[in-house]
mmCIF file of C-alpha atoms in Angstrom:
data_model
loop_
_atom_site.group_PDB
_atom_site.id
_atom_site.type_symbol
_atom_site.label_atom_id
_atom_site.label_comp_id
_atom_site.label_asym_id
_atom_site.label_seq_id
_atom_site.Cartn_x
_atom_site.Cartn_y
_atom_site.Cartn_z
ATOM 1 C CA MET A 1 25.666 -1.701 6.376
ATOM 2 C CA LEU A 2 23.291 -0.980 3.528
ATOM 3 C CA TYR A 3 21.080 -3.723 1.962
ATOM 4 C CA PHE A 4 19.044 -3.223 -1.250
ATOM 5 C CA ILE A 5 16.100 -5.376 -2.183
ATOM 6 C CA VAL A 6 15.847 -4.451 -6.162
ATOM 7 C CA ASN A 7 12.681 -5.207 -8.212
ATOM 8 C CA GLU A 8 14.076 -4.598 -11.587
ATOM 9 C CA LYS A 9 10.799 -5.766 -12.884
ATOM 10 C CA SER A 10 9.134 -2.604 -11.498
ATOM 11 C CA LYS A 11 7.507 -0.065 -13.928
ATOM 12 C CA SER A 12 7.713 -2.563 -16.646
ATOM 13 C CA GLY A 13 11.409 -3.383 -16.471
ATOM 14 C CA ASN A 14 12.386 0.083 -15.824
ATOM 15 C CA GLY A 15 13.908 -1.009 -12.608
ATOM 16 C CA THR A 16 16.803 -2.620 -14.277
ATOM 17 C CA ARG A 17 17.809 0.338 -15.665
ATOM 18 C CA ILE A 18 17.493 2.189 -12.403
ATOM 19 C CA TRP A 19 19.275 0.045 -10.452
ATOM 20 C CA LYS A 20 22.286 -0.573 -12.865
ATOM 21 C CA GLU A 21 22.734 3.751 -12.516
ATOM 22 C CA LEU A 22 22.549 3.482 -8.823
ATOM 23 C CA HIS A 23 25.038 0.372 -8.479
ATOM 24 C CA SER A 24 27.512 2.458 -10.662
ATOM 25 C CA PHE A 25 27.059 5.265 -8.286
ATOM 26 C CA LEU A 26 27.738 2.998 -5.387
ATOM 27 C CA GLU A 27 30.711 1.402 -6.889
ATOM 28 C CA LYS A 28 32.423 4.843 -8.175
ATOM 29 C CA TYR A 29 32.479 6.037 -4.497
ATOM 30 C CA LYS A 30 33.237 2.502 -2.966
ATOM 31 C CA ILE A 31 30.156 2.765 -0.715
ATOM 32 C CA PRO A 32 29.682 -0.898 1.254
ATOM 33 C CA TYR A 33 26.540 -2.615 0.560
ATOM 34 C CA LYS A 34 24.668 -5.909 -0.382
ATOM 35 C CA ALA A 35 21.963 -6.481 -2.922
ATOM 36 C CA TRP A 36 19.467 -8.967 -3.749
ATOM 37 C CA THR A 37 16.827 -8.751 -6.946
ATOM 38 C CA THR A 38 13.642 -10.200 -6.463
ATOM 39 C CA GLU A 39 12.757 -12.924 -8.763
ATOM 40 C CA TYR A 40 9.085 -14.025 -8.120
ATOM 41 C CA LYS A 41 5.826 -12.853 -6.212
ATOM 42 C CA ASN A 42 6.512 -12.521 -2.619
ATOM 43 C CA HIS A 43 10.742 -12.991 -2.773
ATOM 44 C CA ALA A 44 10.827 -9.667 -1.470
ATOM 45 C CA THR A 45 9.198 -10.957 2.114
ATOM 46 C CA LEU A 46 11.913 -13.918 2.210
ATOM 47 C CA LEU A 47 14.475 -11.753 1.560
ATOM 48 C CA ALA A 48 13.696 -9.032 4.168
ATOM 49 C CA ARG A 49 13.371 -12.039 6.723
ATOM 50 C CA LYS A 50 16.685 -13.236 5.448
ATOM 51 C CA ILE A 51 18.106 -9.663 6.296
ATOM 52 C CA CYS A 52 16.678 -9.391 9.803
ATOM 53 C CA GLN A 53 18.582 -12.708 10.832
ATOM 54 C CA LYS A 54 21.875 -11.018 10.132
ATOM 55 C CA ASP A 55 24.053 -10.085 12.967
ATOM 56 C CA ASP A 56 24.381 -6.652 12.197
ATOM 57 C CA SER A 57 23.409 -3.769 14.727
ATOM 58 C CA ASP A 58 22.742 -1.135 11.725
ATOM 59 C CA ILE A 59 20.598 -2.503 8.938
ATOM 60 C CA ARG A 60 19.393 0.175 6.561
ATOM 61 C CA LEU A 61 17.172 -1.751 4.205
ATOM 62 C CA ILE A 62 16.484 -0.003 1.154
ATOM 63 C CA VAL A 63 13.827 -1.003 -1.088
ATOM 64 C CA ILE A 64 14.083 -0.154 -5.027
ATOM 65 C CA GLY A 65 10.586 -0.875 -6.304
ATOM 66 C CA GLY A 66 6.700 -0.094 -6.330
ATOM 67 C CA ASP A 67 4.178 -0.195 -3.449
ATOM 68 C CA GLY A 68 3.838 -4.126 -3.749
ATOM 69 C CA THR A 69 7.482 -4.584 -3.423
ATOM 70 C CA ILE A 70 7.484 -2.076 -0.358
ATOM 71 C CA HIS A 71 4.392 -4.237 0.861
ATOM 72 C CA GLU A 72 6.366 -7.422 0.670
ATOM 73 C CA VAL A 73 9.308 -6.259 2.500
ATOM 74 C CA ILE A 74 7.067 -4.808 5.571
ATOM 75 C CA ASN A 75 5.632 -8.319 5.741
ATOM 76 C CA GLY A 76 9.094 -9.997 5.730
ATOM 77 C CA ILE A 77 10.743 -7.489 8.395
ATOM 78 C CA THR A 78 10.650 -9.857 11.638
ATOM 79 C CA ASP A 79 12.298 -7.315 13.895
ATOM 80 C CA PHE A 80 11.168 -3.586 13.557
ATOM 81 C CA GLU A 81 13.470 -2.185 16.007
ATOM 82 C CA LYS A 82 16.741 -3.673 14.185
ATOM 83 C CA ILE A 83 15.460 -2.343 10.763
ATOM 84 C CA CYS A 84 15.555 1.418 9.293
ATOM 85 C CA LEU A 85 13.699 1.464 5.969
ATOM 86 C CA GLY A 86 14.577 3.611 2.935
ATOM 87 C CA VAL A 87 12.786 3.679 -0.352
ATOM 88 C CA ILE A 88 13.617 4.573 -3.819
ATOM 89 C CA PRO A 89 10.135 4.357 -5.433
ATOM 90 C CA ASN A 90 9.866 3.214 -8.996
ATOM 91 C CA GLY A 91 6.363 2.025 -9.493
ATOM 92 C CA SER A 92 3.100 2.866 -11.409
ATOM 93 C CA GLY A 93 1.257 3.999 -8.553
ATOM 94 C CA ASN A 94 3.874 5.238 -5.763
ATOM 95 C CA ASP A 95 1.588 6.201 -3.026
ATOM 96 C CA PHE A 96 3.960 5.141 -0.480
ATOM 97 C CA ALA A 97 6.360 8.091 -1.295
ATOM 98 C CA ARG A 98 3.473 10.113 -2.107
ATOM 99 C CA GLY A 99 1.942 9.546 1.473
ATOM 100 C CA LEU A 100 5.443 10.879 2.563
ATOM 101 C CA LYS A 101 5.858 13.656 0.563
ATOM 102 C CA LEU A 102 8.955 12.437 -1.140
ATOM 103 C CA SER A 103 10.339 13.303 -4.569
ATOM 104 C CA GLY A 104 13.150 13.294 -6.806
ATOM 105 C CA THR A 105 15.019 11.012 -9.244
ATOM 106 C CA PRO A 106 16.197 7.584 -8.030
ATOM 107 C CA LEU A 107 19.602 9.079 -7.610
ATOM 108 C CA GLU A 108 18.507 11.863 -5.347
ATOM 109 C CA TYR A 109 16.833 9.453 -3.225
ATOM 110 C CA LEU A 110 19.906 7.368 -2.981
ATOM 111 C CA LYS A 111 22.211 10.575 -2.160
ATOM 112 C CA ARG A 112 19.364 11.693 0.670
ATOM 113 C CA ILE A 113 19.429 8.338 2.263
ATOM 114 C CA LEU A 114 23.180 7.854 1.965
ATOM 115 C CA SER A 115 23.652 11.824 3.758
ATOM 116 C CA SER A 116 20.673 11.072 6.216
ATOM 117 C CA THR A 117 21.323 10.942 10.118
ATOM 118 C CA SER A 118 17.846 10.974 11.163
ATOM 119 C CA GLN A 119 14.938 8.507 10.978
ATOM 120 C CA GLU A 120 11.284 8.687 11.482
ATOM 121 C CA CYS A 121 8.590 6.229 13.052
ATOM 122 C CA ILE A 122 5.264 5.914 11.379
ATOM 123 C CA ASP A 123 2.319 3.776 11.695
ATOM 124 C CA LEU A 124 1.545 0.619 10.149
ATOM 125 C CA GLY A 125 -2.002 -1.169 9.858
ATOM 126 C CA LYS A 126 -2.579 -4.961 10.570
ATOM 127 C CA VAL A 127 -5.558 -6.851 9.182
ATOM 128 C CA THR A 128 -6.705 -10.185 10.278
ATOM 129 C CA TRP A 129 -9.496 -12.008 8.296
ATOM 130 C CA SER A 130 -11.317 -15.267 8.378
ATOM 131 C CA CYS A 131 -9.348 -18.186 7.286
ATOM 132 C CA ALA A 132 -6.118 -16.138 7.181
ATOM 133 C CA GLU A 133 -3.032 -18.392 8.478
ATOM 134 C CA LYS A 134 -1.524 -14.952 9.928
ATOM 135 C CA PRO A 135 -2.264 -11.206 10.204
ATOM 136 C CA HIS A 136 -1.056 -9.056 7.203
ATOM 137 C CA LEU A 137 0.449 -5.989 7.616
ATOM 138 C CA PHE A 138 0.102 -2.756 5.143
ATOM 139 C CA ALA A 139 1.404 0.550 4.980
ATOM 140 C CA ILE A 140 -0.838 2.435 2.818
ATOM 141 C CA SER A 141 -4.060 0.866 2.650
ATOM 142 C CA SER A 142 -6.549 -2.040 3.145
ATOM 143 C CA GLY A 143 -10.262 -2.786 2.338
ATOM 144 C CA VAL A 144 -12.957 -4.869 1.263
ATOM 145 C CA GLY A 145 -15.405 -4.438 -1.664
ATOM 146 C CA MET A 146 -14.625 -2.354 -4.855
ATOM 147 C CA ASP A 147 -11.240 -0.896 -4.224
ATOM 148 C CA ALA A 148 -10.313 -4.526 -3.371
ATOM 149 C CA LEU A 149 -11.860 -6.081 -6.443
ATOM 150 C CA VAL A 150 -10.011 -3.206 -8.715
ATOM 151 C CA CYS A 151 -6.495 -4.107 -7.036
ATOM 152 C CA LYS A 152 -7.398 -7.650 -7.953
ATOM 153 C CA ASN A 153 -8.581 -6.964 -11.552
ATOM 154 C CA THR A 154 -5.694 -4.653 -11.940
ATOM 155 C CA ASP A 155 -3.082 -7.221 -10.826
ATOM 156 C CA THR A 156 -4.260 -9.662 -13.657
ATOM 157 C CA SER A 157 -4.873 -7.163 -16.204
ATOM 158 C CA ARG A 158 -3.079 -7.199 -19.547
ATOM 159 C CA LEU A 159 -4.238 -3.785 -20.092
ATOM 160 C CA LYS A 160 -2.060 -2.337 -17.168
ATOM 161 C CA LYS A 161 0.636 -3.914 -18.407
ATOM 162 C CA ILE A 162 0.193 -2.216 -21.972
ATOM 163 C CA LEU A 163 -0.455 1.157 -20.773
ATOM 164 C CA ASN A 164 2.116 1.120 -18.104
ATOM 165 C CA SER A 165 4.469 0.593 -20.759
ATOM 166 C CA LEU A 166 3.227 3.858 -22.680
ATOM 167 C CA ARG A 167 3.254 5.904 -19.327
ATOM 168 C CA LEU A 168 -0.757 5.545 -19.003
ATOM 169 C CA GLY A 169 -0.903 3.537 -15.896
ATOM 170 C CA LYS A 170 -3.559 5.773 -14.027
ATOM 171 C CA LEU A 171 -5.916 5.458 -17.098
ATOM 172 C CA SER A 172 -5.803 1.693 -16.647
ATOM 173 C CA TYR A 173 -6.644 2.085 -13.236
ATOM 174 C CA LEU A 174 -9.491 4.235 -14.087
ATOM 175 C CA MET A 175 -10.890 1.806 -16.906
ATOM 176 C CA ILE A 176 -10.643 -0.877 -14.593
ATOM 177 C CA THR A 177 -12.531 0.638 -11.687
ATOM 178 C CA VAL A 178 -15.456 1.566 -14.023
ATOM 179 C CA TYR A 179 -15.648 -2.243 -15.145
ATOM 180 C CA SER A 180 -15.242 -3.431 -11.359
ATOM 181 C CA LEU A 181 -17.715 -1.108 -10.194
ATOM 182 C CA PHE A 182 -20.486 -2.679 -12.640
ATOM 183 C CA SER A 183 -19.481 -5.895 -12.424
ATOM 184 C CA MET A 184 -19.589 -6.514 -8.556
ATOM 185 C CA THR A 185 -22.149 -7.629 -6.115
ATOM 186 C CA THR A 186 -22.697 -5.320 -3.109
ATOM 187 C CA SER A 187 -23.107 -6.907 0.544
ATOM 188 C CA ASN A 188 -24.726 -5.689 4.418
ATOM 189 C CA MET A 189 -21.886 -5.016 6.405
ATOM 190 C CA THR A 190 -21.561 -4.421 10.678
ATOM 191 C CA ALA A 191 -19.130 -2.142 11.739
ATOM 192 C CA ARG A 192 -17.584 -1.899 15.089
ATOM 193 C CA PHE A 193 -15.319 1.199 15.552
ATOM 194 C CA ASP A 194 -13.079 0.920 18.570
ATOM 195 C CA GLU A 195 -15.311 -1.037 20.532
ATOM 196 C CA GLN A 196 -18.257 1.126 20.041
ATOM 197 C CA GLU A 197 -21.916 0.135 19.396
ATOM 198 C CA PRO A 198 -22.031 -1.639 15.829
ATOM 199 C CA GLN A 199 -23.244 0.271 12.912
ATOM 200 C CA ASP A 200 -24.859 -1.112 10.148
ATOM 201 C CA PHE A 201 -24.269 -0.600 6.303
ATOM 202 C CA GLN A 202 -26.568 -1.646 3.764
ATOM 203 C CA LYS A 203 -25.540 -2.556 0.289
ATOM 204 C CA LEU A 204 -22.036 -2.098 0.773
ATOM 205 C CA LEU A 205 -19.897 -0.705 -2.327
ATOM 206 C CA PHE A 206 -16.314 -0.543 -0.442
ATOM 207 C CA THR A 207 -14.708 0.216 3.051
ATOM 208 C CA ALA A 208 -11.077 1.807 2.674
ATOM 209 C CA VAL A 209 -9.027 1.554 5.646
ATOM 210 C CA MET A 210 -6.352 4.004 5.091
ATOM 211 C CA ASN A 211 -2.965 4.782 6.876
ATOM 212 C CA PHE A 212 -2.262 7.437 4.179
ATOM 213 C CA ARG A 213 -4.721 9.760 2.437
ATOM 214 C CA ALA A 214 -4.253 8.144 -0.996
ATOM 215 C CA GLU A 215 -4.177 4.744 -2.720
ATOM 216 C CA GLY A 216 -4.468 3.401 -6.410
ATOM 217 C CA GLY A 217 -1.955 5.858 -7.803
ATOM 218 C CA GLY A 218 -3.091 8.969 -5.898
ATOM 219 C CA VAL A 219 -7.119 8.496 -5.318
ATOM 220 C CA PRO A 220 -7.561 10.376 -1.968
ATOM 221 C CA MET A 221 -9.915 7.995 -0.283
ATOM 222 C CA ALA A 222 -9.230 9.667 3.359
ATOM 223 C CA PRO A 223 -7.887 13.407 2.551
ATOM 224 C CA ARG A 224 -7.109 13.794 6.076
ATOM 225 C CA ALA A 225 -5.490 10.557 6.869
ATOM 226 C CA THR A 226 -1.802 10.295 7.970
ATOM 227 C CA ALA A 227 0.546 7.849 9.171
ATOM 228 C CA ARG A 228 1.718 9.783 12.126
ATOM 229 C CA ASP A 229 -1.520 10.105 14.103
ATOM 230 C CA GLY A 230 -1.761 6.531 15.653
ATOM 231 C CA LYS A 231 -5.002 5.919 13.756
ATOM 232 C CA LEU A 232 -6.614 4.388 10.749
ATOM 233 C CA SER A 233 -8.989 6.513 8.810
ATOM 234 C CA VAL A 234 -11.918 4.816 6.893
ATOM 235 C CA CYS A 235 -13.957 5.519 4.032
ATOM 236 C CA THR A 236 -17.435 3.718 3.598
ATOM 237 C CA VAL A 237 -19.574 4.019 0.718
ATOM 238 C CA HIS A 238 -22.905 2.160 0.552
ATOM 239 C CA LYS A 239 -26.438 2.570 -0.043
ATOM 240 C CA LEU A 240 -25.854 3.961 -3.415
ATOM 241 C CA PRO A 241 -27.283 3.084 -6.910
ATOM 242 C CA LYS A 242 -24.093 2.133 -8.974
ATOM 243 C CA TRP A 243 -24.788 4.521 -11.765
ATOM 244 C CA LEU A 244 -24.741 7.569 -9.230
ATOM 245 C CA THR A 245 -21.440 6.293 -7.838
ATOM 246 C CA PHE A 246 -20.004 6.616 -11.449
ATOM 247 C CA PHE A 247 -20.893 10.298 -11.040
ATOM 248 C CA TYR A 248 -19.127 10.100 -7.503
ATOM 249 C CA LEU A 249 -15.750 9.288 -9.075
ATOM 250 C CA PRO A 250 -14.404 12.751 -10.326
ATOM 251 C CA ILE A 251 -15.591 14.153 -6.749
ATOM 252 C CA LEU A 252 -13.635 11.357 -4.911
ATOM 253 C CA ALA A 253 -10.497 12.253 -7.226
ATOM 254 C CA ALA A 254 -10.760 15.823 -5.994
ATOM 255 C CA ALA A 255 -10.904 14.713 -2.528
ATOM 256 C CA LYS A 256 -14.235 16.435 -2.113
ATOM 257 C CA HIS A 257 -16.444 13.382 -1.189
ATOM 258 C CA GLU A 258 -16.643 13.431 2.570
ATOM 259 C CA HIS A 259 -19.816 14.908 2.951
ATOM 260 C CA LEU A 260 -21.742 13.148 -0.135
ATOM 261 C CA PRO A 261 -24.599 10.932 0.829
ATOM 262 C CA GLY A 262 -23.991 7.522 1.381
ATOM 263 C CA VAL A 263 -20.119 8.410 2.180
ATOM 264 C CA HIS A 264 -18.992 7.798 5.806
ATOM 265 C CA ILE A 265 -15.426 8.675 7.112
ATOM 266 C CA ILE A 266 -14.371 7.968 10.634
ATOM 267 C CA ASP A 267 -10.834 7.510 12.327
ATOM 268 C CA CYS A 268 -10.471 4.878 14.803
ATOM 269 C CA ASN A 269 -7.752 2.444 16.214
ATOM 270 C CA THR A 270 -9.450 -0.828 15.768
ATOM 271 C CA LEU A 271 -12.225 -1.813 13.081
ATOM 272 C CA GLU A 272 -14.344 -5.014 12.990
ATOM 273 C CA LEU A 273 -15.897 -5.769 9.943
ATOM 274 C CA THR A 274 -18.858 -8.613 9.429
ATOM 275 C CA LEU A 275 -20.168 -8.855 5.977
ATOM 276 C CA ASP A 276 -23.166 -11.315 5.121
ATOM 277 C CA SER A 277 -21.478 -12.242 1.818
ATOM 278 C CA PRO A 278 -17.910 -12.647 1.132
ATOM 279 C CA MET A 279 -16.332 -9.503 -0.472
ATOM 280 C CA THR A 280 -12.604 -9.110 -1.977
ATOM 281 C CA LEU A 281 -10.126 -8.245 0.480
ATOM 282 C CA HIS A 282 -6.627 -6.243 -0.277
ATOM 283 C CA ALA A 283 -3.671 -4.735 1.376
ATOM 284 C CA ASP A 284 -1.439 -2.513 -0.536
ATOM 285 C CA GLY A 285 -3.027 -3.412 -3.721
ATOM 286 C CA GLU A 286 -2.396 -7.307 -3.041
ATOM 287 C CA TYR A 287 -5.408 -9.475 -3.290
ATOM 288 C CA LEU A 288 -5.436 -11.418 -0.124
ATOM 289 C CA GLY A 289 -8.948 -13.515 -0.996
ATOM 290 C CA ASP A 290 -12.297 -13.164 -0.101
ATOM 291 C CA ALA A 291 -13.775 -12.696 3.563
ATOM 292 C CA THR A 292 -16.782 -12.064 5.556
ATOM 293 C CA ASP A 293 -15.220 -11.300 9.006
ATOM 294 C CA VAL A 294 -12.260 -8.970 8.948
ATOM 295 C CA ARG A 295 -10.400 -6.870 11.977
ATOM 296 C CA TYR A 296 -7.797 -4.041 11.609
ATOM 297 C CA GLU A 297 -5.630 -2.456 14.100
ATOM 298 C CA CYS A 298 -3.499 0.402 13.692
ATOM 299 C CA LEU A 299 0.205 -0.114 14.871
ATOM 300 C CA PRO A 300 1.479 3.469 16.051
ATOM 301 C CA GLY A 301 5.134 4.463 15.144
ATOM 302 C CA LYS A 302 5.876 0.577 14.028
ATOM 303 C CA LEU A 303 8.048 1.423 11.032
ATOM 304 C CA ARG A 304 11.633 3.083 11.288
ATOM 305 C CA LEU A 305 12.072 5.247 8.222
ATOM 306 C CA ILE A 306 15.455 6.992 6.991
ATOM 307 C CA VAL A 307 14.539 10.819 6.309
#
């Protein structure tokens, strides 16, 4: 059975038009399905949890929405053996689809899902932090510092909504990045990769823990990262004057930053971070709070996808 979770407000309300088109196609060809639309933040998590409780041995859960909706659904899945996920991306960033090299129109996505007879397993990340009630899963990335602050500021920005309506969402991300960089405070950090000896990072700007290569609408934080290797790829930028970091941004956007001074990229299975002052934390662009102690773990092949 096909189960749809639809965010009609994704991409400034464009989700309504897309769901209407896909709904008409499903009805025309009498394809059995059930669908729910999200009504508030984290509603997709509750819907995914409800779907997991169904007595159905063939649950194909299709998400129509952006990276935030996919993130909520993944955190609502209670039985990953029972669920096979399909995605029809319709967000401003669509880093999940980009990471899987998916392309096409929403109807083409749907037709591909309906005709598929195979599946693929990809890794997920898990993040636990001080004061968290429970661990949080992520599909694209998580991190502390500037990239997390950008996510927090973007989530509350009226500018993003305006530019999204003008199809200029990437411009809003760039503008908020510059603002966040010059308004943030740095922290000193100790990091332990895979139980090895701790490493110290002074004046931390950010640590981006990547499952896919890019976040924030295509920014390639970890150019060689893949969700199929059982590892997380960690990009840390530290001990740089903020004015110099500003000039790093074009190099980062071109994925040529790996060997720059102050940039440290390493792959690992687990990662423990200790900060001397709280920094903003995010997962898949969703603000989680401020934290001083954060632990990451890769969950190899955790999520089944319709391909």
